[in-house]
PDB file of C-alpha atoms in Angstrom:
ATOM      1  CA  UNK A1489       8.130  21.912 -14.272  1.00  0.00           C
ATOM      2  CA  UNK A1490      10.769  23.421 -11.961  1.00  0.00           C
ATOM      3  CA  UNK A1491      10.517  21.536  -8.683  1.00  0.00           C
ATOM      4  CA  UNK A1492      10.421  23.341  -5.330  1.00  0.00           C
ATOM      5  CA  UNK A1493       9.433  20.519  -2.958  1.00  0.00           C
ATOM      6  CA  UNK A1494      11.153  17.480  -4.487  1.00  0.00           C
ATOM      7  CA  UNK A1495      14.463  16.613  -6.135  1.00  0.00           C
ATOM      8  CA  UNK A1496      14.609  14.645  -9.395  1.00  0.00           C
ATOM      9  CA  UNK A1497      17.916  12.979 -10.212  1.00  0.00           C
ATOM     10  CA  UNK A1498      18.667  10.279 -12.809  1.00  0.00           C
ATOM     11  CA  UNK A1499      21.934   8.344 -12.634  1.00  0.00           C
ATOM     12  CA  UNK A1500      22.782   4.979 -14.176  1.00  0.00           C
ATOM     13  CA  UNK A1501      19.142   4.514 -15.291  1.00  0.00           C
ATOM     14  CA  UNK A1502      17.852   4.927 -11.730  1.00  0.00           C
ATOM     15  CA  UNK A1503      15.670   7.917 -10.862  1.00  0.00           C
ATOM     16  CA  UNK A1504      15.851   9.173  -7.289  1.00  0.00           C
ATOM     17  CA  UNK A1505      12.872  11.256  -6.201  1.00  0.00           C
ATOM     18  CA  UNK A1506      13.665  12.993  -2.917  1.00  0.00           C
ATOM     19  CA  UNK A1507      10.960  14.726  -0.894  1.00  0.00           C
ATOM     20  CA  UNK A1508      12.686  18.016  -0.200  1.00  0.00           C
ATOM     21  CA  UNK A1509      11.223  20.155   2.573  1.00  0.00           C
ATOM     22  CA  UNK A1510      13.658  19.097   5.307  1.00  0.00           C
ATOM     23  CA  UNK A1511      12.923  22.101   7.539  1.00  0.00           C
ATOM     24  CA  UNK A1512       9.282  20.890   7.634  1.00  0.00           C
ATOM     25  CA  UNK A1513      10.188  17.175   7.839  1.00  0.00           C
ATOM     26  CA  UNK A1514       9.119  16.961   4.178  1.00  0.00           C
ATOM     27  CA  UNK A1515       5.490  17.651   5.072  1.00  0.00           C
ATOM     28  CA  UNK A1516       3.100  17.150   2.147  1.00  0.00           C
ATOM     29  CA  UNK A1517       1.513  20.118   0.373  1.00  0.00           C
ATOM     30  CA  UNK A1518      -0.591  20.673  -2.727  1.00  0.00           C
ATOM     31  CA  UNK A1519       2.539  21.800  -4.514  1.00  0.00           C
ATOM     32  CA  UNK A1520       4.332  18.559  -3.582  1.00  0.00           C
ATOM     33  CA  UNK A1521       1.351  16.608  -4.901  1.00  0.00           C
ATOM     34  CA  UNK A1522       1.583  18.321  -8.282  1.00  0.00           C
ATOM     35  CA  UNK A1523       5.341  17.886  -8.468  1.00  0.00           C
ATOM     36  CA  UNK A1524       5.199  14.171  -7.598  1.00  0.00           C
ATOM     37  CA  UNK A1525       2.586  13.532 -10.274  1.00  0.00           C
ATOM     38  CA  UNK A1526       4.690  15.442 -12.803  1.00  0.00           C
ATOM     39  CA  UNK A1527       7.792  13.481 -11.774  1.00  0.00           C
ATOM     40  CA  UNK A1528       6.078  10.141 -12.396  1.00  0.00           C
ATOM     41  CA  UNK A1529       4.714  11.414 -15.732  1.00  0.00           C
ATOM     42  CA  UNK A1530       8.235  12.429 -16.677  1.00  0.00           C
ATOM     43  CA  UNK A1531       9.710   9.114 -15.558  1.00  0.00           C
ATOM     44  CA  UNK A1532       7.241   7.043 -17.574  1.00  0.00           C
ATOM     45  CA  UNK A1533       8.061   9.050 -20.704  1.00  0.00           C
ATOM     46  CA  UNK A1534      11.828   8.650 -20.292  1.00  0.00           C
ATOM     47  CA  UNK A1535      13.314   5.342 -21.490  1.00  0.00           C
ATOM     48  CA  UNK A1536      16.525   6.185 -19.640  1.00  0.00           C
ATOM     49  CA  UNK A1537      14.617   5.725 -16.367  1.00  0.00           C
ATOM     50  CA  UNK A1538      14.486   2.004 -15.633  1.00  0.00           C
ATOM     51  CA  UNK A1539      13.727   2.067 -11.876  1.00  0.00           C
ATOM     52  CA  UNK A1540      12.678   4.659  -9.287  1.00  0.00           C
ATOM     53  CA  UNK A1541      13.809   5.137  -5.676  1.00  0.00           C
ATOM     54  CA  UNK A1542      11.788   7.495  -3.454  1.00  0.00           C
ATOM     55  CA  UNK A1543      13.285   8.863  -0.237  1.00  0.00           C
ATOM     56  CA  UNK A1544      13.271  11.943   1.998  1.00  0.00           C
ATOM     57  CA  UNK A1545      15.781  14.732   2.537  1.00  0.00           C
ATOM     58  CA  UNK A1546      17.147  15.118   6.052  1.00  0.00           C
ATOM     59  CA  UNK A1547      15.939  13.128   9.027  1.00  0.00           C
ATOM     60  CA  UNK A1548      12.381  12.347   7.853  1.00  0.00           C
ATOM     61  CA  UNK A1549      10.710  10.604   4.963  1.00  0.00           C
ATOM     62  CA  UNK A1550       7.492  12.619   5.250  1.00  0.00           C
ATOM     63  CA  UNK A1551       5.820  13.827   8.448  1.00  0.00           C
ATOM     64  CA  UNK A1552       2.380  13.867   6.839  1.00  0.00           C
ATOM     65  CA  UNK A1553       0.219  16.769   5.731  1.00  0.00           C
ATOM     66  CA  UNK A1554       1.520  20.281   6.344  1.00  0.00           C
ATOM     67  CA  UNK A1555      -0.587  21.473   9.295  1.00  0.00           C
ATOM     68  CA  UNK A1556       0.423  25.124   9.088  1.00  0.00           C
ATOM     69  CA  UNK A1557      -3.145  26.150   8.184  1.00  0.00           C
ATOM     70  CA  UNK A1558      -4.241  25.081  11.655  1.00  0.00           C
ATOM     71  CA  UNK A1559      -7.897  24.241  12.129  1.00  0.00           C
ATOM     72  CA  UNK A1560      -8.556  24.762   8.410  1.00  0.00           C
ATOM     73  CA  UNK A1561      -5.923  22.218   7.339  1.00  0.00           C
ATOM     74  CA  UNK A1562      -8.447  19.625   6.164  1.00  0.00           C
ATOM     75  CA  UNK A1563     -11.386  21.987   5.558  1.00  0.00           C
ATOM     76  CA  UNK A1564     -10.839  22.234   1.846  1.00  0.00           C
ATOM     77  CA  UNK A1565     -13.959  24.315   1.267  1.00  0.00           C
ATOM     78  CA  UNK A1566     -12.405  27.045   3.398  1.00  0.00           C
ATOM     79  CA  UNK A1567      -8.940  26.866   1.849  1.00  0.00           C
ATOM     80  CA  UNK A1568      -7.982  29.043  -1.097  1.00  0.00           C
ATOM     81  CA  UNK A1569      -4.279  28.150  -1.085  1.00  0.00           C
ATOM     82  CA  UNK A1570      -4.496  24.588  -2.364  1.00  0.00           C
ATOM     83  CA  UNK A1571      -3.457  24.261  -6.023  1.00  0.00           C
ATOM     84  CA  UNK A1572      -4.911  20.743  -6.090  1.00  0.00           C
ATOM     85  CA  UNK A1573      -8.387  21.991  -5.156  1.00  0.00           C
ATOM     86  CA  UNK A1574      -9.350  24.178  -8.097  1.00  0.00           C
ATOM     87  CA  UNK A1575     -13.057  24.910  -8.386  1.00  0.00           C
ATOM     88  CA  UNK A1576     -15.894  24.795  -5.893  1.00  0.00           C
ATOM     89  CA  UNK A1577     -18.054  21.665  -5.467  1.00  0.00           C
ATOM     90  CA  UNK A1578     -20.813  23.583  -3.667  1.00  0.00           C
ATOM     91  CA  UNK A1579     -24.015  24.015  -5.637  1.00  0.00           C
ATOM     92  CA  UNK A1580     -26.052  27.234  -5.461  1.00  0.00           C
ATOM     93  CA  UNK A1581     -28.401  25.591  -2.929  1.00  0.00           C
ATOM     94  CA  UNK A1582     -25.460  24.782  -0.645  1.00  0.00           C
ATOM     95  CA  UNK A1583     -25.383  21.031  -1.339  1.00  0.00           C
ATOM     96  CA  UNK A1584     -22.160  19.320  -2.387  1.00  0.00           C
ATOM     97  CA  UNK A1585     -21.484  17.799  -5.806  1.00  0.00           C
ATOM     98  CA  UNK A1586     -19.472  14.813  -4.562  1.00  0.00           C
ATOM     99  CA  UNK A1587     -18.358  13.988  -8.125  1.00  0.00           C
ATOM    100  CA  UNK A1588     -16.714  17.373  -8.588  1.00  0.00           C
ATOM    101  CA  UNK A1589     -12.913  17.008  -8.993  1.00  0.00           C
ATOM    102  CA  UNK A1590     -12.467  19.685  -6.338  1.00  0.00           C
ATOM    103  CA  UNK A1591     -13.542  17.091  -3.757  1.00  0.00           C
ATOM    104  CA  UNK A1592     -10.715  14.745  -4.671  1.00  0.00           C
ATOM    105  CA  UNK A1593      -8.042  13.871  -2.111  1.00  0.00           C
ATOM    106  CA  UNK A1594      -4.587  15.050  -3.149  1.00  0.00           C
ATOM    107  CA  UNK A1595      -2.849  12.032  -1.635  1.00  0.00           C
ATOM    108  CA  UNK A1596      -5.088   9.750  -3.641  1.00  0.00           C
ATOM    109  CA  UNK A1597      -4.115  11.527  -6.828  1.00  0.00           C
ATOM    110  CA  UNK A1598      -0.479  10.733  -6.034  1.00  0.00           C
ATOM    111  CA  UNK A1599      -1.011   7.054  -5.196  1.00  0.00           C
ATOM    112  CA  UNK A1600      -3.191   6.558  -8.264  1.00  0.00           C
ATOM    113  CA  UNK A1601      -0.416   8.026 -10.406  1.00  0.00           C
ATOM    114  CA  UNK A1602       2.128   5.704  -8.795  1.00  0.00           C
ATOM    115  CA  UNK A1603      -0.278   2.796  -9.353  1.00  0.00           C
ATOM    116  CA  UNK A1604      -0.294   3.648 -13.076  1.00  0.00           C
ATOM    117  CA  UNK A1605       3.515   3.840 -13.255  1.00  0.00           C
ATOM    118  CA  UNK A1606       5.375   1.664 -15.785  1.00  0.00           C
ATOM    119  CA  UNK A1607       8.643   1.559 -13.829  1.00  0.00           C
ATOM    120  CA  UNK A1608       9.375  -0.346 -10.591  1.00  0.00           C
ATOM    121  CA  UNK A1609       9.222   1.906  -7.514  1.00  0.00           C
ATOM    122  CA  UNK A1610      11.249   1.320  -4.337  1.00  0.00           C
ATOM    123  CA  UNK A1611      10.653   3.341  -1.168  1.00  0.00           C
ATOM    124  CA  UNK A1612      13.741   4.030   0.958  1.00  0.00           C
ATOM    125  CA  UNK A1613      12.116   5.178   4.187  1.00  0.00           C
ATOM    126  CA  UNK A1614      14.855   7.076   5.979  1.00  0.00           C
ATOM    127  CA  UNK A1615      12.882   8.451   8.934  1.00  0.00           C
ATOM    128  CA  UNK A1616       9.394   9.240  10.247  1.00  0.00           C
ATOM    129  CA  UNK A1617       6.604   8.446   7.775  1.00  0.00           C
ATOM    130  CA  UNK A1618       3.212   9.509   9.097  1.00  0.00           C
ATOM    131  CA  UNK A1619      -0.179  10.053   7.478  1.00  0.00           C
ATOM    132  CA  UNK A1620       0.304  10.672   3.756  1.00  0.00           C
ATOM    133  CA  UNK A1621       3.987  10.015   4.461  1.00  0.00           C
ATOM    134  CA  UNK A1622       3.155   6.335   4.847  1.00  0.00           C
ATOM    135  CA  UNK A1623       0.064   6.008   2.653  1.00  0.00           C
ATOM    136  CA  UNK A1624       1.898   7.339  -0.414  1.00  0.00           C
ATOM    137  CA  UNK A1625       4.299   4.400  -0.019  1.00  0.00           C
ATOM    138  CA  UNK A1626       1.552   1.798  -0.312  1.00  0.00           C
ATOM    139  CA  UNK A1627       1.407   2.098  -4.107  1.00  0.00           C
ATOM    140  CA  UNK A1628       5.166   1.583  -4.324  1.00  0.00           C
ATOM    141  CA  UNK A1629       6.417  -1.928  -5.025  1.00  0.00           C
ATOM    142  CA  UNK A1630       8.932  -2.488  -2.230  1.00  0.00           C
ATOM    143  CA  UNK A1631       9.471  -0.592   1.006  1.00  0.00           C
ATOM    144  CA  UNK A1632      12.899  -0.661   2.646  1.00  0.00           C
ATOM    145  CA  UNK A1633      13.353   1.243   5.887  1.00  0.00           C
ATOM    146  CA  UNK A1634      15.966   2.584   8.229  1.00  0.00           C
ATOM    147  CA  UNK A1635      15.973   1.170  11.732  1.00  0.00           C
ATOM    148  CA  UNK A1636      15.246   4.763  12.795  1.00  0.00           C
ATOM    149  CA  UNK A1637      12.058   5.014  10.728  1.00  0.00           C
ATOM    150  CA  UNK A1638       8.664   5.308  12.390  1.00  0.00           C
ATOM    151  CA  UNK A1639       5.226   4.881  10.866  1.00  0.00           C
ATOM    152  CA  UNK A1640       1.758   6.075  11.762  1.00  0.00           C
ATOM    153  CA  UNK A1641      -1.707   5.910  10.235  1.00  0.00           C
ATOM    154  CA  UNK A1642      -2.734   8.772  12.508  1.00  0.00           C
ATOM    155  CA  UNK A1643      -5.919   9.896  10.758  1.00  0.00           C
ATOM    156  CA  UNK A1644      -8.455   9.036  13.476  1.00  0.00           C
ATOM    157  CA  UNK A1645      -6.309  11.018  15.937  1.00  0.00           C
ATOM    158  CA  UNK A1646      -6.710  14.061  13.689  1.00  0.00           C
ATOM    159  CA  UNK A1647     -10.456  13.618  13.294  1.00  0.00           C
ATOM    160  CA  UNK A1648     -10.270  12.425   9.697  1.00  0.00           C
ATOM    161  CA  UNK A1649     -10.022   9.045   7.922  1.00  0.00           C
ATOM    162  CA  UNK A1650      -7.354   7.126   5.967  1.00  0.00           C
ATOM    163  CA  UNK A1651      -6.760   8.665   2.538  1.00  0.00           C
ATOM    164  CA  UNK A1652      -4.584   8.192  -0.548  1.00  0.00           C
ATOM    165  CA  UNK A1653      -6.553   5.047  -1.505  1.00  0.00           C
ATOM    166  CA  UNK A1654      -5.068   3.345   1.571  1.00  0.00           C
ATOM    167  CA  UNK A1655      -8.333   1.530   2.323  1.00  0.00           C
ATOM    168  CA  UNK A1656      -7.633  -0.387  -0.911  1.00  0.00           C
ATOM    169  CA  UNK A1657      -3.856  -0.757  -0.647  1.00  0.00           C
ATOM    170  CA  UNK A1658      -3.190  -1.355   3.042  1.00  0.00           C
ATOM    171  CA  UNK A1659      -5.360  -4.470   3.664  1.00  0.00           C
ATOM    172  CA  UNK A1660      -3.944  -6.048   0.522  1.00  0.00           C
ATOM    173  CA  UNK A1661      -0.402  -5.506   1.761  1.00  0.00           C
ATOM    174  CA  UNK A1662      -0.701  -6.418   5.450  1.00  0.00           C
ATOM    175  CA  UNK A1663      -4.116  -8.076   5.881  1.00  0.00           C
ATOM    176  CA  UNK A1664      -7.360  -6.593   7.167  1.00  0.00           C
ATOM    177  CA  UNK A1665      -6.730  -7.200  10.872  1.00  0.00           C
ATOM    178  CA  UNK A1666      -3.346  -5.486  10.925  1.00  0.00           C
ATOM    179  CA  UNK A1667      -4.642  -2.652   8.738  1.00  0.00           C
ATOM    180  CA  UNK A1668      -7.534  -2.013  11.096  1.00  0.00           C
ATOM    181  CA  UNK A1669      -5.409  -2.167  14.254  1.00  0.00           C
ATOM    182  CA  UNK A1670      -3.012   0.445  12.899  1.00  0.00           C
ATOM    183  CA  UNK A1671      -5.754   2.733  11.556  1.00  0.00           C
ATOM    184  CA  UNK A1672      -8.041   2.319  14.585  1.00  0.00           C
ATOM    185  CA  UNK A1673      -5.311   3.167  17.088  1.00  0.00           C
ATOM    186  CA  UNK A1674      -3.677   5.885  15.021  1.00  0.00           C
ATOM    187  CA  UNK A1675      -0.486   5.304  16.981  1.00  0.00           C
ATOM    188  CA  UNK A1676       3.028   5.856  15.699  1.00  0.00           C
ATOM    189  CA  UNK A1677       4.979   2.595  15.726  1.00  0.00           C
ATOM    190  CA  UNK A1678       8.636   1.643  15.220  1.00  0.00           C
ATOM    191  CA  UNK A1679      10.274   0.196  12.142  1.00  0.00           C
ATOM    192  CA  UNK A1680      10.551  -3.256  13.706  1.00  0.00           C
ATOM    193  CA  UNK A1681       6.775  -3.456  14.063  1.00  0.00           C
ATOM    194  CA  UNK A1682       6.381  -2.330  10.446  1.00  0.00           C
ATOM    195  CA  UNK A1683       8.696  -5.180   9.439  1.00  0.00           C
ATOM    196  CA  UNK A1684       6.852  -7.756  11.520  1.00  0.00           C
ATOM    197  CA  UNK A1685       3.493  -6.518  10.208  1.00  0.00           C
ATOM    198  CA  UNK A1686       4.547  -6.859   6.579  1.00  0.00           C
ATOM    199  CA  UNK A1687       4.579  -3.163   5.760  1.00  0.00           C
ATOM    200  CA  UNK A1688       8.304  -3.091   4.949  1.00  0.00           C
ATOM    201  CA  UNK A1689      10.539  -5.763   3.446  1.00  0.00           C
ATOM    202  CA  UNK A1690      13.753  -5.190   5.377  1.00  0.00           C
ATOM    203  CA  UNK A1691      15.436  -2.826   7.847  1.00  0.00           C
ATOM    204  CA  UNK A1692      18.883  -1.282   7.484  1.00  0.00           C
ATOM    205  CA  UNK A1693      21.302   0.904   9.365  1.00  0.00           C
ATOM    206  CA  UNK A1694      20.776   4.505   8.273  1.00  0.00           C
ATOM    207  CA  UNK A1695      23.922   4.628   6.140  1.00  0.00           C
ATOM    208  CA  UNK A1696      23.084   1.335   4.440  1.00  0.00           C
ATOM    209  CA  UNK A1697      19.518   2.165   3.389  1.00  0.00           C
ATOM    210  CA  UNK A1698      20.031   3.986   0.092  1.00  0.00           C
ATOM    211  CA  UNK A1699      22.824   1.652  -1.051  1.00  0.00           C
ATOM    212  CA  UNK A1700      20.451  -1.273  -0.482  1.00  0.00           C
ATOM    213  CA  UNK A1701      17.690   0.439  -2.450  1.00  0.00           C
ATOM    214  CA  UNK A1702      20.078   1.166  -5.323  1.00  0.00           C
ATOM    215  CA  UNK A1703      21.370  -2.405  -5.289  1.00  0.00           C
ATOM    216  CA  UNK A1704      17.804  -3.660  -5.674  1.00  0.00           C
ATOM    217  CA  UNK A1705      17.177  -1.157  -8.469  1.00  0.00           C
ATOM    218  CA  UNK A1706      20.398  -2.116 -10.280  1.00  0.00           C
ATOM    219  CA  UNK A1707      19.410  -5.794 -10.199  1.00  0.00           C
ATOM    220  CA  UNK A1708      16.367  -4.809 -12.241  1.00  0.00           C
ATOM    221  CA  UNK A1709      18.162  -2.359 -14.525  1.00  0.00           C
ATOM    222  CA  UNK A1710      21.029  -4.674 -15.424  1.00  0.00           C
ATOM    223  CA  UNK A1711      19.145  -7.923 -15.980  1.00  0.00           C
ATOM    224  CA  UNK A1712      15.606  -7.367 -17.209  1.00  0.00           C
ATOM    225  CA  UNK A1713      13.660  -6.138 -20.242  1.00  0.00           C
ATOM    226  CA  UNK A1714      11.945  -2.765 -19.614  1.00  0.00           C
ATOM    227  CA  UNK A1715       8.761  -3.642 -21.513  1.00  0.00           C
ATOM    228  CA  UNK A1716       8.439  -6.895 -19.588  1.00  0.00           C
ATOM    229  CA  UNK A1717       8.845  -5.016 -16.309  1.00  0.00           C
ATOM    230  CA  UNK A1718       6.218  -2.448 -17.305  1.00  0.00           C
ATOM    231  CA  UNK A1719       3.751  -5.203 -18.160  1.00  0.00           C
ATOM    232  CA  UNK A1720       4.584  -7.264 -15.069  1.00  0.00           C
ATOM    233  CA  UNK A1721       4.023  -4.305 -12.757  1.00  0.00           C
ATOM    234  CA  UNK A1722       0.570  -3.609 -14.143  1.00  0.00           C
ATOM    235  CA  UNK A1723      -0.350  -7.301 -14.340  1.00  0.00           C
ATOM    236  CA  UNK A1724       0.468  -7.898 -10.683  1.00  0.00           C
ATOM    237  CA  UNK A1725      -1.154  -4.770  -9.240  1.00  0.00           C
ATOM    238  CA  UNK A1726      -4.315  -4.968 -11.321  1.00  0.00           C
ATOM    239  CA  UNK A1727      -4.903  -8.646 -10.666  1.00  0.00           C
ATOM    240  CA  UNK A1728      -5.270  -7.808  -6.952  1.00  0.00           C
ATOM    241  CA  UNK A1729      -8.776  -6.683  -7.853  1.00  0.00           C
ATOM    242  CA  UNK A1730      -9.672  -9.476 -10.287  1.00  0.00           C
ATOM    243  CA  UNK A1731     -12.637 -11.671  -9.424  1.00  0.00           C
ATOM    244  CA  UNK A1732     -11.343 -14.890 -11.066  1.00  0.00           C
ATOM    245  CA  UNK A1733      -7.968 -16.317 -12.195  1.00  0.00           C
ATOM    246  CA  UNK A1734      -9.341 -16.364 -15.743  1.00  0.00           C
ATOM    247  CA  UNK A1735      -8.756 -12.600 -15.795  1.00  0.00           C
ATOM    248  CA  UNK A1736      -5.071 -13.239 -15.148  1.00  0.00           C
ATOM    249  CA  UNK A1737      -5.011 -16.008 -17.764  1.00  0.00           C
ATOM    250  CA  UNK A1738      -6.373 -13.616 -20.394  1.00  0.00           C
ATOM    251  CA  UNK A1739      -3.697 -11.026 -19.720  1.00  0.00           C
ATOM    252  CA  UNK A1740      -0.891 -13.590 -19.285  1.00  0.00           C
ATOM    253  CA  UNK A1741      -1.766 -15.200 -22.592  1.00  0.00           C
ATOM    254  CA  UNK A1742      -1.878 -11.953 -24.535  1.00  0.00           C
ATOM    255  CA  UNK A1743       1.332 -10.701 -22.956  1.00  0.00           C
ATOM    256  CA  UNK A1744       3.276 -13.922 -23.632  1.00  0.00           C
ATOM    257  CA  UNK A1745       1.999 -14.024 -27.225  1.00  0.00           C
ATOM    258  CA  UNK A1746       2.928 -10.398 -27.848  1.00  0.00           C
ATOM    259  CA  UNK A1747       6.281 -10.497 -26.080  1.00  0.00           C
ATOM    260  CA  UNK A1748       7.285 -13.763 -27.734  1.00  0.00           C
ATOM    261  CA  UNK A1749       7.165 -12.107 -31.152  1.00  0.00           C
ATOM    262  CA  UNK A1750       9.293  -9.136 -30.102  1.00  0.00           C
ATOM    263  CA  UNK A1751      13.066  -8.810 -30.235  1.00  0.00           C
ATOM    264  CA  UNK A1752      13.391  -8.817 -26.436  1.00  0.00           C
ATOM    265  CA  UNK A1753      12.303 -12.458 -26.214  1.00  0.00           C
ATOM    266  CA  UNK A1754      14.767 -13.511 -28.905  1.00  0.00           C
ATOM    267  CA  UNK A1755      17.544 -11.613 -27.143  1.00  0.00           C
ATOM    268  CA  UNK A1756      16.581 -13.088 -23.778  1.00  0.00           C
ATOM    269  CA  UNK A1757      16.898 -16.638 -25.050  1.00  0.00           C
ATOM    270  CA  UNK A1758      20.019 -16.138 -27.152  1.00  0.00           C
ATOM    271  CA  UNK A1759      21.917 -14.226 -24.462  1.00  0.00           C
ATOM    272  CA  UNK A1760      21.221 -17.096 -22.060  1.00  0.00           C
ATOM    273  CA  UNK A1761      22.353 -19.736 -24.549  1.00  0.00           C
ATOM    274  CA  UNK A1762      25.436 -17.712 -25.480  1.00  0.00           C
ATOM    275  CA  UNK A1763      26.229 -16.990 -21.812  1.00  0.00           C
ATOM    276  CA  UNK A1764      26.450 -13.219 -22.242  1.00  0.00           C
ATOM    277  CA  UNK A1765      24.633 -10.196 -20.789  1.00  0.00           C
ATOM    278  CA  UNK A1766      21.400  -9.390 -22.577  1.00  0.00           C
ATOM    279  CA  UNK A1767      20.875  -6.124 -24.437  1.00  0.00           C
ATOM    280  CA  UNK A1768      17.129  -5.659 -24.735  1.00  0.00           C
ATOM    281  CA  UNK A1769      16.175  -3.388 -27.656  1.00  0.00           C
ATOM    282  CA  UNK A1770      12.462  -2.789 -27.019  1.00  0.00           C
ATOM    283  CA  UNK A1771      11.388   0.465 -25.357  1.00  0.00           C
ATOM    284  CA  UNK A1772       8.469   1.245 -23.077  1.00  0.00           C
ATOM    285  CA  UNK A1773       7.809   4.472 -24.970  1.00  0.00           C
ATOM    286  CA  UNK A1774       7.411   2.689 -28.315  1.00  0.00           C
ATOM    287  CA  UNK A1775       6.960  -1.060 -27.968  1.00  0.00           C
ATOM    288  CA  UNK A1776       4.175  -1.826 -25.513  1.00  0.00           C
ATOM    289  CA  UNK A1777       1.881  -4.466 -27.110  1.00  0.00           C
ATOM    290  CA  UNK A1778      -1.229  -3.348 -28.957  1.00  0.00           C
ATOM    291  CA  UNK A1779      -3.614  -4.732 -26.308  1.00  0.00           C
ATOM    292  CA  UNK A1780      -2.076  -2.445 -23.669  1.00  0.00           C
ATOM    293  CA  UNK A1781      -3.752  -0.992 -21.700  1.00  0.00           C
ATOM    294  CA  UNK A1782      -6.298  -3.774 -21.324  1.00  0.00           C
ATOM    295  CA  UNK A1783      -8.414  -1.875 -18.789  1.00  0.00           C
ATOM    296  CA  UNK A1784     -10.800   1.067 -19.086  1.00  0.00           C
ATOM    297  CA  UNK A1785      -9.596   4.207 -17.384  1.00  0.00           C
ATOM    298  CA  UNK A1786     -11.480   4.820 -14.145  1.00  0.00           C
ATOM    299  CA  UNK A1787     -13.030   8.261 -13.794  1.00  0.00           C
ATOM    300  CA  UNK A1788     -13.714  10.165 -10.601  1.00  0.00           C
ATOM    301  CA  UNK A1789     -17.497  10.379 -10.556  1.00  0.00           C
TER     302      UNK A1789
END
């Protein structure tokens, strides 16, 4: 896919995905949705990609949904220019088939794809991040922000509701009370409040933000086994929904057993004993253990 709304750049095993509509403050469109999903598909299939940094071009991260359609912006039934809304969920009698894929939220498709990702994902929030501009970050692993960044879960002020699976992600990240205060008020708040509320890990001067994100990514790239990282990411995220620690014990046990028999574990031990950098041979594209994935794919229905 040739990208029109994002940039895709791999250097030193780090993929940078840049939201690239700077004249529109990187506002989200159906085309951007498709390109982001394709970019994460591409990254998972590429063993040269060991970590991902997501940022915005220009002075914004993402100003939210593109509102250029005016009053019809969120009236998907009346929009014929949304590539993510193929088909018509309306039945002949006028009722809605709520299980029809045409009903699906485009932001949710993006966050679900990020949730499935096998590479660590770091958000470098360089400016305003509002609506889908902030909810798309919730499925990323770490959020770093510029001191100039601003955040807003503005949905109730636009007459809609939180999207992009944020009703699942946000309370798990910041707690239910903070999640509700931000989504009830719909106000735009500064980076310092995002830090204090647990939404972001750390704030940086504008010029220091991307270097900090790359430093974090390089720590992963240079010191860890890719297959172990892929498993760890899915283990941690998916256990957020487990109903008992036994579910974690099952996966931990299978993963340790499988990994212990692979060359990565031997290399990890011997490189430590020999006081040298490790060179892990196993690849995400080829060497994930046979029990992976351990979950059943969830369908939209």
